[in-house]
PDB file of C-alpha atoms in Angstrom:
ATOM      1  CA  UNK K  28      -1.717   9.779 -25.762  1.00 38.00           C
ATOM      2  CA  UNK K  29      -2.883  10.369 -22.260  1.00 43.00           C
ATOM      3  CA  UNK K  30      -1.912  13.587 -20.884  1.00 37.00           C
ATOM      4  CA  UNK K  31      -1.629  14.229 -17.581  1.00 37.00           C
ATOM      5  CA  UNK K  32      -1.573  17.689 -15.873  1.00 34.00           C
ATOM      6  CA  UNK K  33      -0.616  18.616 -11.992  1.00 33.00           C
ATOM      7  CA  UNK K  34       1.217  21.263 -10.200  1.00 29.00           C
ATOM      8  CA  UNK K  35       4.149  20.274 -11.729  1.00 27.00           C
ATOM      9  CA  UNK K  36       5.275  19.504 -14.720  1.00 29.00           C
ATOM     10  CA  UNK K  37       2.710  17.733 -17.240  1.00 30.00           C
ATOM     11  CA  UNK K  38       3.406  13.875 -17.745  1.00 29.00           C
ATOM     12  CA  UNK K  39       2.166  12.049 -20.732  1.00 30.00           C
ATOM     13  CA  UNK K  40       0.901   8.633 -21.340  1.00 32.00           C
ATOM     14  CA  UNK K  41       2.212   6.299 -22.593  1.00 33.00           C
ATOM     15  CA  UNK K  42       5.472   6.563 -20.669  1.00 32.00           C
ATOM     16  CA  UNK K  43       8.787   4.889 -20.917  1.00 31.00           C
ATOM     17  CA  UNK K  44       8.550   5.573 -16.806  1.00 35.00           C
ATOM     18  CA  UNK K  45       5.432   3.974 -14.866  1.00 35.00           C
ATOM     19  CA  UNK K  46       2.946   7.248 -13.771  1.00 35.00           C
ATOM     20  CA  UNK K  47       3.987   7.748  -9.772  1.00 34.00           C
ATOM     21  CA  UNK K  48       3.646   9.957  -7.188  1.00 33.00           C
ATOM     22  CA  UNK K  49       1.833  13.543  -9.114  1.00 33.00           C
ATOM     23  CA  UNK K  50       1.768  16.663  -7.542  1.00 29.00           C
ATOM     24  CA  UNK K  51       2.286  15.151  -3.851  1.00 27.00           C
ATOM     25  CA  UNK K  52       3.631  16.627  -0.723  1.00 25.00           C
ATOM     26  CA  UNK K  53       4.692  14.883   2.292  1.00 25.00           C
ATOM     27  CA  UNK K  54       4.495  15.759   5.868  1.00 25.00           C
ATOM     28  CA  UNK K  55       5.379  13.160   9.048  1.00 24.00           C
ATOM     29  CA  UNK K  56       2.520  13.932  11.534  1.00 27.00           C
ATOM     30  CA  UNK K  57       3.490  10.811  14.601  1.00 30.00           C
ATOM     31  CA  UNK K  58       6.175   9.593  12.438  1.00 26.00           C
ATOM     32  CA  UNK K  59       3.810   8.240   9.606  1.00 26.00           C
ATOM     33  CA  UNK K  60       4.303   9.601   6.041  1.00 27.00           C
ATOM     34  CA  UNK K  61       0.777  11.336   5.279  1.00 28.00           C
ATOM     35  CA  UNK K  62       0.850  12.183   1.502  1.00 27.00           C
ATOM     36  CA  UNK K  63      -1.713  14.879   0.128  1.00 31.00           C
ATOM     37  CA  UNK K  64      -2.571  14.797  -3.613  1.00 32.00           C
ATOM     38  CA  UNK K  65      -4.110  17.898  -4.459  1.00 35.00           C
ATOM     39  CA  UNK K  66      -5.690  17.079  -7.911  1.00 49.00           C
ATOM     40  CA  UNK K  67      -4.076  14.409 -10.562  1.00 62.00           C
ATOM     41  CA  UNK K  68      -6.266  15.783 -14.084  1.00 65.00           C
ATOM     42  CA  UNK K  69      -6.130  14.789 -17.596  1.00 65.00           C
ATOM     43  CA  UNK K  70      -8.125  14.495 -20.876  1.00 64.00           C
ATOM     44  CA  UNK K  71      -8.671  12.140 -23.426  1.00 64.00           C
ATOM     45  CA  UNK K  72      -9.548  12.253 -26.828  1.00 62.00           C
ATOM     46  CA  UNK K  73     -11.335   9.097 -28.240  1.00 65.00           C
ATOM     47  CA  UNK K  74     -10.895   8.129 -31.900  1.00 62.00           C
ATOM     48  CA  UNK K  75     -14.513   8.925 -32.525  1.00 65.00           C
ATOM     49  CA  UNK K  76     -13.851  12.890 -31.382  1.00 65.00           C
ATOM     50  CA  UNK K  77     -15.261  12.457 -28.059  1.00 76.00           C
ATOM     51  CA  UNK K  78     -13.251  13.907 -24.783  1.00 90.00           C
ATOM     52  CA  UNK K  79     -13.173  12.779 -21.094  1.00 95.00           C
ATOM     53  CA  UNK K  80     -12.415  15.167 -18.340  1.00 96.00           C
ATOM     54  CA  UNK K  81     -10.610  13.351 -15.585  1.00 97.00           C
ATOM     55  CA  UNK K  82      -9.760  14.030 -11.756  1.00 97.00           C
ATOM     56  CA  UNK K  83      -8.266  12.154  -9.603  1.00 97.00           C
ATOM     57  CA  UNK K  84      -8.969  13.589  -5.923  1.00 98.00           C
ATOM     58  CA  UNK K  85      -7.396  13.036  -2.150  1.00 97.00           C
ATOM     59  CA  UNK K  86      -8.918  12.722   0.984  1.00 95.00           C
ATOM     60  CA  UNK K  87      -5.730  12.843   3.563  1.00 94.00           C
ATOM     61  CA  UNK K  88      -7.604  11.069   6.929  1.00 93.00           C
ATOM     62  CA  UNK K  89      -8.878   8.112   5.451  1.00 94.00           C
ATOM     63  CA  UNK K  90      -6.028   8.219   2.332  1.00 95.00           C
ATOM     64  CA  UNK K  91      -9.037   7.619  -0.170  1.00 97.00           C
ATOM     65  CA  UNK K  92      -9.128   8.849  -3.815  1.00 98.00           C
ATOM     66  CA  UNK K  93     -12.000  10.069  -5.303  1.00 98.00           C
ATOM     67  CA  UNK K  94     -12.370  10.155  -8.928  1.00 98.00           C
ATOM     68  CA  UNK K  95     -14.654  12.986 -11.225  1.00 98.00           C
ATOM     69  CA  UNK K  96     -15.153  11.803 -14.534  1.00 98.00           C
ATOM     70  CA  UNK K  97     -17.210  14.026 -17.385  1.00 98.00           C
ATOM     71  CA  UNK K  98     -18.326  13.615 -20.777  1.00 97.00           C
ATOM     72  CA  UNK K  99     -16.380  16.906 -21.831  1.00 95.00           C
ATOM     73  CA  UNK K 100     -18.171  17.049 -25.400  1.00 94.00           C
ATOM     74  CA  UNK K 101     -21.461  16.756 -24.139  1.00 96.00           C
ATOM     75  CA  UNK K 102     -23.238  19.460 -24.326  1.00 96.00           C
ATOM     76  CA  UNK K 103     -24.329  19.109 -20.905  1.00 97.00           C
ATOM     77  CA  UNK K 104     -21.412  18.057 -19.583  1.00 98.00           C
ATOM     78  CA  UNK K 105     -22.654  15.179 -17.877  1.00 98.00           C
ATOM     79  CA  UNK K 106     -20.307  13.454 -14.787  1.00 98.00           C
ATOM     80  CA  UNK K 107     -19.834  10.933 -12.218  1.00 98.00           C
ATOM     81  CA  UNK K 108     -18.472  11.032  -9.192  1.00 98.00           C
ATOM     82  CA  UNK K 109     -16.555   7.632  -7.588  1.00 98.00           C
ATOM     83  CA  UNK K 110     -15.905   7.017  -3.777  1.00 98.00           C
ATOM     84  CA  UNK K 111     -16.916  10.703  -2.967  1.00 97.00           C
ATOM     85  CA  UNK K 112     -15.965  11.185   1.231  1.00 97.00           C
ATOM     86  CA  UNK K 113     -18.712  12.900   3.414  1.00 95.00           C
ATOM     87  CA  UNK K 114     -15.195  15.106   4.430  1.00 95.00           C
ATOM     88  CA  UNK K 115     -14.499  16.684   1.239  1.00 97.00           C
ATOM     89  CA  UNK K 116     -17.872  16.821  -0.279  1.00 97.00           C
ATOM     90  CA  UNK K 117     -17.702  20.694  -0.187  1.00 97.00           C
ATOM     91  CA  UNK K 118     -14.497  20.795  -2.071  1.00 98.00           C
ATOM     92  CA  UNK K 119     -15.888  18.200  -4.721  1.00 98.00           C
ATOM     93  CA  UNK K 120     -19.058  20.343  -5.359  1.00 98.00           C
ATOM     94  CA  UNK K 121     -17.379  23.708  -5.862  1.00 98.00           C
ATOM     95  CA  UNK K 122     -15.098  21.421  -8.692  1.00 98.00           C
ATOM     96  CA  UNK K 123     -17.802  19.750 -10.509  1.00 98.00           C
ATOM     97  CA  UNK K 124     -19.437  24.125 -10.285  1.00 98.00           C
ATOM     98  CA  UNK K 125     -16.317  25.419 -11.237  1.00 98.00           C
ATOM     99  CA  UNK K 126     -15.545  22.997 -14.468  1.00 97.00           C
ATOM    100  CA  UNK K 127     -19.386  23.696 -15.666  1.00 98.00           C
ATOM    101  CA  UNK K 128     -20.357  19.771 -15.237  1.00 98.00           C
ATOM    102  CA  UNK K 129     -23.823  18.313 -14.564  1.00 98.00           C
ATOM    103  CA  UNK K 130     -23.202  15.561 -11.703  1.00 98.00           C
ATOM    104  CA  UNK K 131     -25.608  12.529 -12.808  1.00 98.00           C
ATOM    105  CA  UNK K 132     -24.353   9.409 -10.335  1.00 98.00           C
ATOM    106  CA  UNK K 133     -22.229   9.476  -6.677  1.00 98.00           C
ATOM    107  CA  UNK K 134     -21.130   6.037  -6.942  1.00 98.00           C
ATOM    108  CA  UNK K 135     -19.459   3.634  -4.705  1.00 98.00           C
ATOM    109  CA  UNK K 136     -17.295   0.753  -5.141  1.00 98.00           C
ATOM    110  CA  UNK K 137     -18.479  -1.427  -1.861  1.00 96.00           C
ATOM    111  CA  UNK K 138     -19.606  -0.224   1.574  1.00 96.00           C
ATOM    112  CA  UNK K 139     -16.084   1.306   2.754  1.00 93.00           C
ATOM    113  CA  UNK K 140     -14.994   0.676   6.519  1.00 91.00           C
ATOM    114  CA  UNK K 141     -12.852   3.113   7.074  1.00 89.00           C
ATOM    115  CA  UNK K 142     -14.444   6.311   6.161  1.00 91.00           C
ATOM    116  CA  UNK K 143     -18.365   7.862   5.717  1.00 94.00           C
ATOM    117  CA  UNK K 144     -19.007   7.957   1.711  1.00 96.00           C
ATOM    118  CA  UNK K 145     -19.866  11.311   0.564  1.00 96.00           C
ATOM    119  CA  UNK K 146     -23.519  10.220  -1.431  1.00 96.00           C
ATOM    120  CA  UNK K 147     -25.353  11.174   1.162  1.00 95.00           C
ATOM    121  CA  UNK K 148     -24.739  14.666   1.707  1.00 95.00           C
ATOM    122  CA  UNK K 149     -24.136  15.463  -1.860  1.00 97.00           C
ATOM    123  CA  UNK K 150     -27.986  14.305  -2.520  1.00 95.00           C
ATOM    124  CA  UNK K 151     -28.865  16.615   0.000  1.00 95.00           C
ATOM    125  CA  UNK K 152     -27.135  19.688  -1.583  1.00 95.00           C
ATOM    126  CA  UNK K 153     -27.628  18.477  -5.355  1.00 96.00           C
ATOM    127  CA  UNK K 154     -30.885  16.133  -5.236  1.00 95.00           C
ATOM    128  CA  UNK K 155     -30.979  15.360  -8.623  1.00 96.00           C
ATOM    129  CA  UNK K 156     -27.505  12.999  -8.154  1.00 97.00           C
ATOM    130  CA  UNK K 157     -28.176   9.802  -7.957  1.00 97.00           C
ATOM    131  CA  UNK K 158     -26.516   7.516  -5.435  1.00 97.00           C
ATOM    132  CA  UNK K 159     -25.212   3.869  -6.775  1.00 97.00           C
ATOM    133  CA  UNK K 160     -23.982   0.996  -5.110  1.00 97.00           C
ATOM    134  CA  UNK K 161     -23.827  -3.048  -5.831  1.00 97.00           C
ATOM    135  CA  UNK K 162     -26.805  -5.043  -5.021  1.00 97.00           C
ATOM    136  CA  UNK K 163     -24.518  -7.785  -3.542  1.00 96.00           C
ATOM    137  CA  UNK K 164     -23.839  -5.125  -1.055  1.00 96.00           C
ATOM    138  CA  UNK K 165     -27.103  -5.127   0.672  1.00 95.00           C
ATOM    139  CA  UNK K 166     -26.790  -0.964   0.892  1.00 95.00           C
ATOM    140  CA  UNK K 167     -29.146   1.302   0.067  1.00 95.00           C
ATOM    141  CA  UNK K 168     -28.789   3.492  -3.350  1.00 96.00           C
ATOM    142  CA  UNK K 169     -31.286   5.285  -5.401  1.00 96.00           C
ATOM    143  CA  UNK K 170     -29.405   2.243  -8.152  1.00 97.00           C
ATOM    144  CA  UNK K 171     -28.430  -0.903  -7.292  1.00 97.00           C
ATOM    145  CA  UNK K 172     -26.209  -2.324 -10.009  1.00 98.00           C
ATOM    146  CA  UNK K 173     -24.997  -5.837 -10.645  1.00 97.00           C
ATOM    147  CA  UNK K 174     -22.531  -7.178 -13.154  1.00 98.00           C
ATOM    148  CA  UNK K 175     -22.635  -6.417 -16.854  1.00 97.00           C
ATOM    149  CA  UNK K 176     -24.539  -3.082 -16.489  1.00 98.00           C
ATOM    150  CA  UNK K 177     -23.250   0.355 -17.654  1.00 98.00           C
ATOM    151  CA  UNK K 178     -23.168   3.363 -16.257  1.00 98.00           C
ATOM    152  CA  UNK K 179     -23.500   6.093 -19.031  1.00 98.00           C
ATOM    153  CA  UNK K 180     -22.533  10.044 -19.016  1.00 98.00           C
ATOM    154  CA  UNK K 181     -23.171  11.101 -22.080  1.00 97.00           C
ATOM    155  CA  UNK K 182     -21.386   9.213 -24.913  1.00 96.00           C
ATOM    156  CA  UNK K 183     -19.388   7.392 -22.431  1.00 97.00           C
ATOM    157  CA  UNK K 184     -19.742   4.749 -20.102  1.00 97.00           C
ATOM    158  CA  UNK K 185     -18.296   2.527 -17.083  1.00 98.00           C
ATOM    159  CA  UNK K 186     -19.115  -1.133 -17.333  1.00 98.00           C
ATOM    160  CA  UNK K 187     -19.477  -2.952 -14.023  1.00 98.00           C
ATOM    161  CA  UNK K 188     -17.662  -5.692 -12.686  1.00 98.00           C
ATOM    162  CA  UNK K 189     -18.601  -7.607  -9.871  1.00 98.00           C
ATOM    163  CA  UNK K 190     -15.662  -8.238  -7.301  1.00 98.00           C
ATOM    164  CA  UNK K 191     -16.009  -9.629  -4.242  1.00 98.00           C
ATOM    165  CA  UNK K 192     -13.498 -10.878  -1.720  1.00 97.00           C
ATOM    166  CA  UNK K 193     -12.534  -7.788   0.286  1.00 97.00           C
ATOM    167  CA  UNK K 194     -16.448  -7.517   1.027  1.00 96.00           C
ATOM    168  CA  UNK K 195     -19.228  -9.699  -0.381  1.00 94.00           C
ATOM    169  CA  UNK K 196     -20.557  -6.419  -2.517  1.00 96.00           C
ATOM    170  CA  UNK K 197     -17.334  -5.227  -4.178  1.00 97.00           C
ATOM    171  CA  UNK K 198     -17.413  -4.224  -8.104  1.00 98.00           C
ATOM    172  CA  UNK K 199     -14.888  -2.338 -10.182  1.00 98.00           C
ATOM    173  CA  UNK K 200     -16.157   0.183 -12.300  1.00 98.00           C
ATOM    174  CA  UNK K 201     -14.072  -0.422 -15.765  1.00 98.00           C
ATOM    175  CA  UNK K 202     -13.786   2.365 -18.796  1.00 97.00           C
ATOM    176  CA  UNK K 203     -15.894   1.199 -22.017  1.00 95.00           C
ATOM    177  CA  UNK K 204     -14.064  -0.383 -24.533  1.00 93.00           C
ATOM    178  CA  UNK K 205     -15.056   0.717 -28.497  1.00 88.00           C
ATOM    179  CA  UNK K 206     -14.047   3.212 -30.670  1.00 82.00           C
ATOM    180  CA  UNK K 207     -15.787   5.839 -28.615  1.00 87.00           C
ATOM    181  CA  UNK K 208     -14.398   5.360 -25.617  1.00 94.00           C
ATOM    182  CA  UNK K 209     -11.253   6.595 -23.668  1.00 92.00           C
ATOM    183  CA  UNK K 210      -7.762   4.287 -24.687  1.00 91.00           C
ATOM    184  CA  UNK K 211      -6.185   3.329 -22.600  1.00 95.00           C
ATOM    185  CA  UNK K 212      -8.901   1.680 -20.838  1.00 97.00           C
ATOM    186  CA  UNK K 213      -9.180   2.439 -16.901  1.00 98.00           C
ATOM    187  CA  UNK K 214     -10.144   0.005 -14.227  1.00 98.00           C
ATOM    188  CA  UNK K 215     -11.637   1.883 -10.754  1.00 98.00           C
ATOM    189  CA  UNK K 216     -10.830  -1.117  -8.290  1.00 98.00           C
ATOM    190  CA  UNK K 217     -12.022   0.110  -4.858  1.00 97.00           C
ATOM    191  CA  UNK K 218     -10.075  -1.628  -2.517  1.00 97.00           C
ATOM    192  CA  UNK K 219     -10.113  -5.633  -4.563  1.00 98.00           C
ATOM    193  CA  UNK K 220      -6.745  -4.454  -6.018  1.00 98.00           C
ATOM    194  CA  UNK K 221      -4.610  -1.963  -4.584  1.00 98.00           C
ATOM    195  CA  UNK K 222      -1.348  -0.420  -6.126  1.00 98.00           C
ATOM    196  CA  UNK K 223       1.446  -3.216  -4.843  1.00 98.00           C
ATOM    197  CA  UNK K 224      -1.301  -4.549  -2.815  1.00 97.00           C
ATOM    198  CA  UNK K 225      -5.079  -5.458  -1.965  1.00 97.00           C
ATOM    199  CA  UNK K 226      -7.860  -4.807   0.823  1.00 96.00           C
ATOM    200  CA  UNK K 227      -7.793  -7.146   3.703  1.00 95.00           C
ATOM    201  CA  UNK K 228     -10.436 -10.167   3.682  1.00 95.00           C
ATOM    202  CA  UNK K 229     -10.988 -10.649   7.313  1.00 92.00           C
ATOM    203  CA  UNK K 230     -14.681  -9.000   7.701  1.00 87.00           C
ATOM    204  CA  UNK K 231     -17.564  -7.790   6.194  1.00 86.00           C
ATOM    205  CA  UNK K 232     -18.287 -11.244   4.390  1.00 89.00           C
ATOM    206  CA  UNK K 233     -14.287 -11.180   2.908  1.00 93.00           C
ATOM    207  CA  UNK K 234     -12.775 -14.279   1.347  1.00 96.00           C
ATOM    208  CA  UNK K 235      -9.075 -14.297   0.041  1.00 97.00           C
ATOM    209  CA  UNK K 236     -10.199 -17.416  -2.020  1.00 97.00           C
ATOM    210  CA  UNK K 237     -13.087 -15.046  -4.033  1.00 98.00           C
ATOM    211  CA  UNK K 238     -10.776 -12.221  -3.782  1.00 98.00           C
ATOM    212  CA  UNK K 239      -8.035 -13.877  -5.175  1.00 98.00           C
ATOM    213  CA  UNK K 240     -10.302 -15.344  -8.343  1.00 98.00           C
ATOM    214  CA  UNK K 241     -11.822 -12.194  -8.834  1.00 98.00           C
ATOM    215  CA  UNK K 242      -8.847  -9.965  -9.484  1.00 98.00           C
ATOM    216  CA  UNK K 243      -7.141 -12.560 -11.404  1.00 98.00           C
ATOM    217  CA  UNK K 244     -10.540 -13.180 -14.059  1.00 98.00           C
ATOM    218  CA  UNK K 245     -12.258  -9.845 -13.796  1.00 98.00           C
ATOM    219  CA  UNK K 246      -9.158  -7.332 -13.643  1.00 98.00           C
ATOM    220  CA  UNK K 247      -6.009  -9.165 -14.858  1.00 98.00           C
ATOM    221  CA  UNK K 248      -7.762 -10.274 -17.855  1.00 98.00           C
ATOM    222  CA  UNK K 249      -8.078  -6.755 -19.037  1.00 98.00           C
ATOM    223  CA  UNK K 250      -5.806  -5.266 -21.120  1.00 98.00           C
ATOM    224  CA  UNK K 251      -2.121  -4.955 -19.991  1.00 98.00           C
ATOM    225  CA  UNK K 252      -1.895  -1.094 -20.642  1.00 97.00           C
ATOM    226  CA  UNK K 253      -5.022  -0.453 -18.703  1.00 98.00           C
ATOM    227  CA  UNK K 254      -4.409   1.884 -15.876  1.00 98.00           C
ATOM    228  CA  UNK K 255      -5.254   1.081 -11.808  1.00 98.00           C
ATOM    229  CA  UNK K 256      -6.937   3.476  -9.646  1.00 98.00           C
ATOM    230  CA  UNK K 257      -7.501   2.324  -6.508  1.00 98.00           C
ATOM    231  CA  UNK K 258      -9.661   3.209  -3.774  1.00 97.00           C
ATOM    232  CA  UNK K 259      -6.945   4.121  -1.464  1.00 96.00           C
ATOM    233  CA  UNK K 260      -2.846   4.453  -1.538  1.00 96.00           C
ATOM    234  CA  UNK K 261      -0.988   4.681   1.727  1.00 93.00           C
ATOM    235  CA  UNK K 262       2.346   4.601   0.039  1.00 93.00           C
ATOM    236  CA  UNK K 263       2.224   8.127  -2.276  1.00 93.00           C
ATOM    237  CA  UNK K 264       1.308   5.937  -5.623  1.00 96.00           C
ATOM    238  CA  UNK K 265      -1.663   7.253  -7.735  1.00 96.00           C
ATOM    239  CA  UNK K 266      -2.038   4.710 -10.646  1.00 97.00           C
ATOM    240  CA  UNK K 267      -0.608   1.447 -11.637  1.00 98.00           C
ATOM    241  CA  UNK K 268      -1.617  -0.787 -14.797  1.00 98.00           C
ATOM    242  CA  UNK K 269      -2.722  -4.205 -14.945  1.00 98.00           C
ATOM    243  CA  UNK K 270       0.375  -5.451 -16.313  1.00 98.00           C
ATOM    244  CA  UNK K 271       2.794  -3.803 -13.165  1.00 98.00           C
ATOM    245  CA  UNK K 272      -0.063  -5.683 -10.648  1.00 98.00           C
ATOM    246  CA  UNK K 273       0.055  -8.699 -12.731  1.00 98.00           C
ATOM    247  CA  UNK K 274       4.580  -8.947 -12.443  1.00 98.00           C
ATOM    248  CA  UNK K 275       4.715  -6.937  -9.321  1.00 98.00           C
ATOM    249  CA  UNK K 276       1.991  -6.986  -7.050  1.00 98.00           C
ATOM    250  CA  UNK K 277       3.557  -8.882  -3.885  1.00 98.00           C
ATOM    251  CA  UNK K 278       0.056 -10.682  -2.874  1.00 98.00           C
ATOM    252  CA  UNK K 279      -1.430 -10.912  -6.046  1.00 98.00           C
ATOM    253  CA  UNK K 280       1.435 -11.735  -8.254  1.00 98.00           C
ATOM    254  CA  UNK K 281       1.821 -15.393  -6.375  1.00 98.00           C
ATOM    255  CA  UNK K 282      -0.333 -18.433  -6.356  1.00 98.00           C
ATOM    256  CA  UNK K 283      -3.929 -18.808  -4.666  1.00 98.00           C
ATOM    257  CA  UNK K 284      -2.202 -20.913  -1.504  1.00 98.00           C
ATOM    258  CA  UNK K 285       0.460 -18.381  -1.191  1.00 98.00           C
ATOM    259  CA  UNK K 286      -1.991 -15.355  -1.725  1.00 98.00           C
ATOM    260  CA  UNK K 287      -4.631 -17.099   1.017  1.00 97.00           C
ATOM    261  CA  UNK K 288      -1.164 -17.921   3.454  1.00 97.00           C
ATOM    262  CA  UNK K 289      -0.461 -14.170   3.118  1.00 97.00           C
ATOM    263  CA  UNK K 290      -3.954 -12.512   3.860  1.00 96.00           C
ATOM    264  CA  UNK K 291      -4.299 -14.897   6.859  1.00 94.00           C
ATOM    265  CA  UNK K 292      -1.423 -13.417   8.345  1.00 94.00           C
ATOM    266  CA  UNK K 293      -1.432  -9.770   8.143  1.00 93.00           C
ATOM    267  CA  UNK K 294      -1.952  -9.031  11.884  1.00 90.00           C
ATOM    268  CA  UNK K 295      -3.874  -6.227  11.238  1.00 89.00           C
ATOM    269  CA  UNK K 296      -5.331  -4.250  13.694  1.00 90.00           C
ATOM    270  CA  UNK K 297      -9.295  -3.303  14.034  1.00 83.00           C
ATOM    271  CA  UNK K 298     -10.230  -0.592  11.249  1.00 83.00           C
ATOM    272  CA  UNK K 299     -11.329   2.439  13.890  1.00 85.00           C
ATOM    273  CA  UNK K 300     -14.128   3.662  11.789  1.00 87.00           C
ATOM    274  CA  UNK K 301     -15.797   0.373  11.289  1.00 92.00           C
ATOM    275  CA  UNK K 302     -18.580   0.636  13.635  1.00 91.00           C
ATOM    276  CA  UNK K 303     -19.688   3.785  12.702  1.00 90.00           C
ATOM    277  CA  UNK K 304     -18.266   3.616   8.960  1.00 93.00           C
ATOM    278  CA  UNK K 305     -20.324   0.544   7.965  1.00 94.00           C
ATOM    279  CA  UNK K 306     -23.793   1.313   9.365  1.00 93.00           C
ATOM    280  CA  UNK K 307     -23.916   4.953   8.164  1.00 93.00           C
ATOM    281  CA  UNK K 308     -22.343   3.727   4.260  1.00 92.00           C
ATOM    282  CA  UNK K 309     -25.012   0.926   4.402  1.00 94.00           C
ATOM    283  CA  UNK K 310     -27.700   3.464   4.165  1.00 93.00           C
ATOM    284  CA  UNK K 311     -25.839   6.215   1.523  1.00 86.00           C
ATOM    285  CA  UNK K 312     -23.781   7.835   4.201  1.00 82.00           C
ATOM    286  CA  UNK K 313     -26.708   9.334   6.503  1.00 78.00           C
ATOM    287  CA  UNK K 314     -26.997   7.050   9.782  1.00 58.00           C
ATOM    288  CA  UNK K 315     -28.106  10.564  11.665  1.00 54.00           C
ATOM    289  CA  UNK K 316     -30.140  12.486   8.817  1.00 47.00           C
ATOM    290  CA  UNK K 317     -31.404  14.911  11.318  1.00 45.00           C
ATOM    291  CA  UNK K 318     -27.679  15.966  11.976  1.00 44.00           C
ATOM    292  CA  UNK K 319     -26.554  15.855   8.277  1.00 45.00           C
ATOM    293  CA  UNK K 320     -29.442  18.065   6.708  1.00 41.00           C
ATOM    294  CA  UNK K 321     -29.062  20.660   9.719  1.00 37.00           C
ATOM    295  CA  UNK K 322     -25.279  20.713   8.285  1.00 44.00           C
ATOM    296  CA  UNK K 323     -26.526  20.367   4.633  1.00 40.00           C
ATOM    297  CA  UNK K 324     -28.968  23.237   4.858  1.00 36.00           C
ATOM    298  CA  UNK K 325     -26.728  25.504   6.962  1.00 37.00           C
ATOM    299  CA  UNK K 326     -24.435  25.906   4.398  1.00 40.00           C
TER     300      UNK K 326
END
C-alpha cells in the first residue's frame, strides 16, 4: 500500500477513488486558475525491506513538477532529483538538507521550452551532482543516457525509456520492476504523456506520428496500476495511472489518424520562454555562467 501524506488528510494507495488534486490551493491571478502544490510525499516499502522516500514538488510560473526520490534505507541516503527548475532550486536544496539525503543525479526528461532546468545551478552549489539528460537530445550533461540504461540510488533504480515525439530527445524515467523495487511501479513522463493530455509536437524536432507510437509501446504497455507523473499539470491533477490514460486520455485514447488530426490543430500560441528556454537547457541550464555563479556564490 502506497501511502500518501500532504497538508491534509493522508490518502492511501490503492484507492477505490483515482489520487487527484493533494494539498492544492487555488488563486485566479488574470482570470486563469494558477494551482500551487506545496509538497505531495509518500513512502514505500518494497517486499525485499527496502524504502523509497518520495516528493512530488511545484513550480507555480512554468506549472512544472519536480520529483525527489531517495533510497531511504541506504545508509547514505542516496537521491535523485527529476525536472529540477533554476526558480526553485533554493527551496529543493534546503529539502534534500533537511531530509538528510545525498543528491547523486539532477536529471531531465528532454530539453524543456518553457522554463530554465535547475541542473545547472544546483552543480554550482552541490558539485558533486551529476547532471543527466538523453543523448538523442543533443544537450550537454555530465551523463548522457539512452534507452535500456538505469539510473541507480542505492538499491533502487529508474530504467530509461526513450520517447520521442514532443522533442526528438524525450525519455521517461520508469521505477524498476523486481522484488526490490517500489510496487506500484511509477512512470516519470516529462511532457510525452500528460494527465488527460500530451505535449504539443509542433517544434523542437516533434512528430505526433513518433509521439503517438511511443506512448502507446513504451508507456501503455506498462502495467495498468502504474502511476503517471508528468512533467507539468495545468489543470490541478498530480498523478494518473496508465490504465485512466489508456480509457480516458482525450488525444491518446483514440486512433493514430485521429491523435495526428488533433495535434495538428491545437492553435497554440508561441511558448514565451522558448528562445531563451531552449539554448540555456541545451547546455545544463547556464547560457550566462558568469551571471549564474555571481548568483550561485552570493548566496
Amino acid at each position: 500500500m502506497l501511502r500518501i501524506g500532504c497538508a491534509r488528510a493522508p490518502v492511501y494507495w490503492p484507492s477505490s477513488k483515482p489520487l487527484r488534486c493533494l494539498a492544492l490551493s487555488a488563486v485566479t491571478p488574470n482570470s486563469r486558475a494558477k494551482w500551487n502544490v506545496r509538497s505531495s510525499t509518500a513512502d514505500y516499502t518494497t517486499s525485499g525491506g527496502g524504502k523509497l522516500l518520495f516528493h512530488q514538488l511545484f513550480e507555480e510560473e512554468s506549472y512544472t513538477y519536480t520529483y525527489l526520490l531517495a533510497d531511504a534505507s541506504h545508509p547514505e541516503k542516496p537521491a535523485v532529483l527529476i525536472d529540477p527548475v533554476d526558480r526553485t532550486v533554493e527551496r529543493d536544496l534546503k529539502l534534500v538538507k533537511e531530509l538528510g539525503l545525498k543528491l547523486i543525479y539532477a536529471m531531465n526528461t528532454h530539453v524543456h521550452a518553457d522554463h530554465v532546468t535547475g541542473t545547472g545551478l544546483i552543480k554550482m552549489k552541490a558539485p558533486s551532482v551529476k547532471s543527466v539528460i538523453s543523448s538523442a537530445s543533443n544537450a550537454k550533461a555530465d551523463r548522457l543516457i539512452k534507452a535500456g540504461e538505469k539510473i541507480i540510488f542505492g538499491n533502487l533504480f529508474l530504467e530509461v525509456r526513450a520517447t520521442p515525439g514532443h522533442t526528438s530527445g524525450c525519455v521517461t524515467y520508469v521505477s524498476g520492476d523486481g522484488p526490490c523495487q517500489p510496487q506500484p511501479r511509477m512512470a516519470f513522463t516529462g511532457d510525452a504523456l500528460l494527465i488527460r493530455g500530451c505535449g504539443r509536437t509542433d517544434f523542437q524536432g516533434g512528430s505526433s506520428s513518433q509521439l503517438y507510437h511511443s506512448v502507446h509501446s513504451q508507456i501503455f504497455t506498462l502495467p495498468k496500476e502504474t502511476l503517471v507523473y508528468p512533467a507539468h499539470d495545468y489543470k490541478g491533477f498530480s498523478v494518473s495511472t496508465v490504465e485512466e490514460e489508456m480509457l480516458y486520455n482525450p488525444r491518446l485514447s483514440k486512433d493514430e489518424e485521429t491523435f495526428k488530426n488533433i495535434m495538428e490543430n491545437l492553435g497554440l500560441p508561441y511558448p514565451k520562454k522558448i528562445d531563451v528556454a531552449v539554448p540555456s537547457n541545451m547546455v545544463c541550464g547556464l547560457q550566462d555562467i558568469s551571471l549564474k555563479t555571481v548568483q550561485a556564490t552570493s548566496n
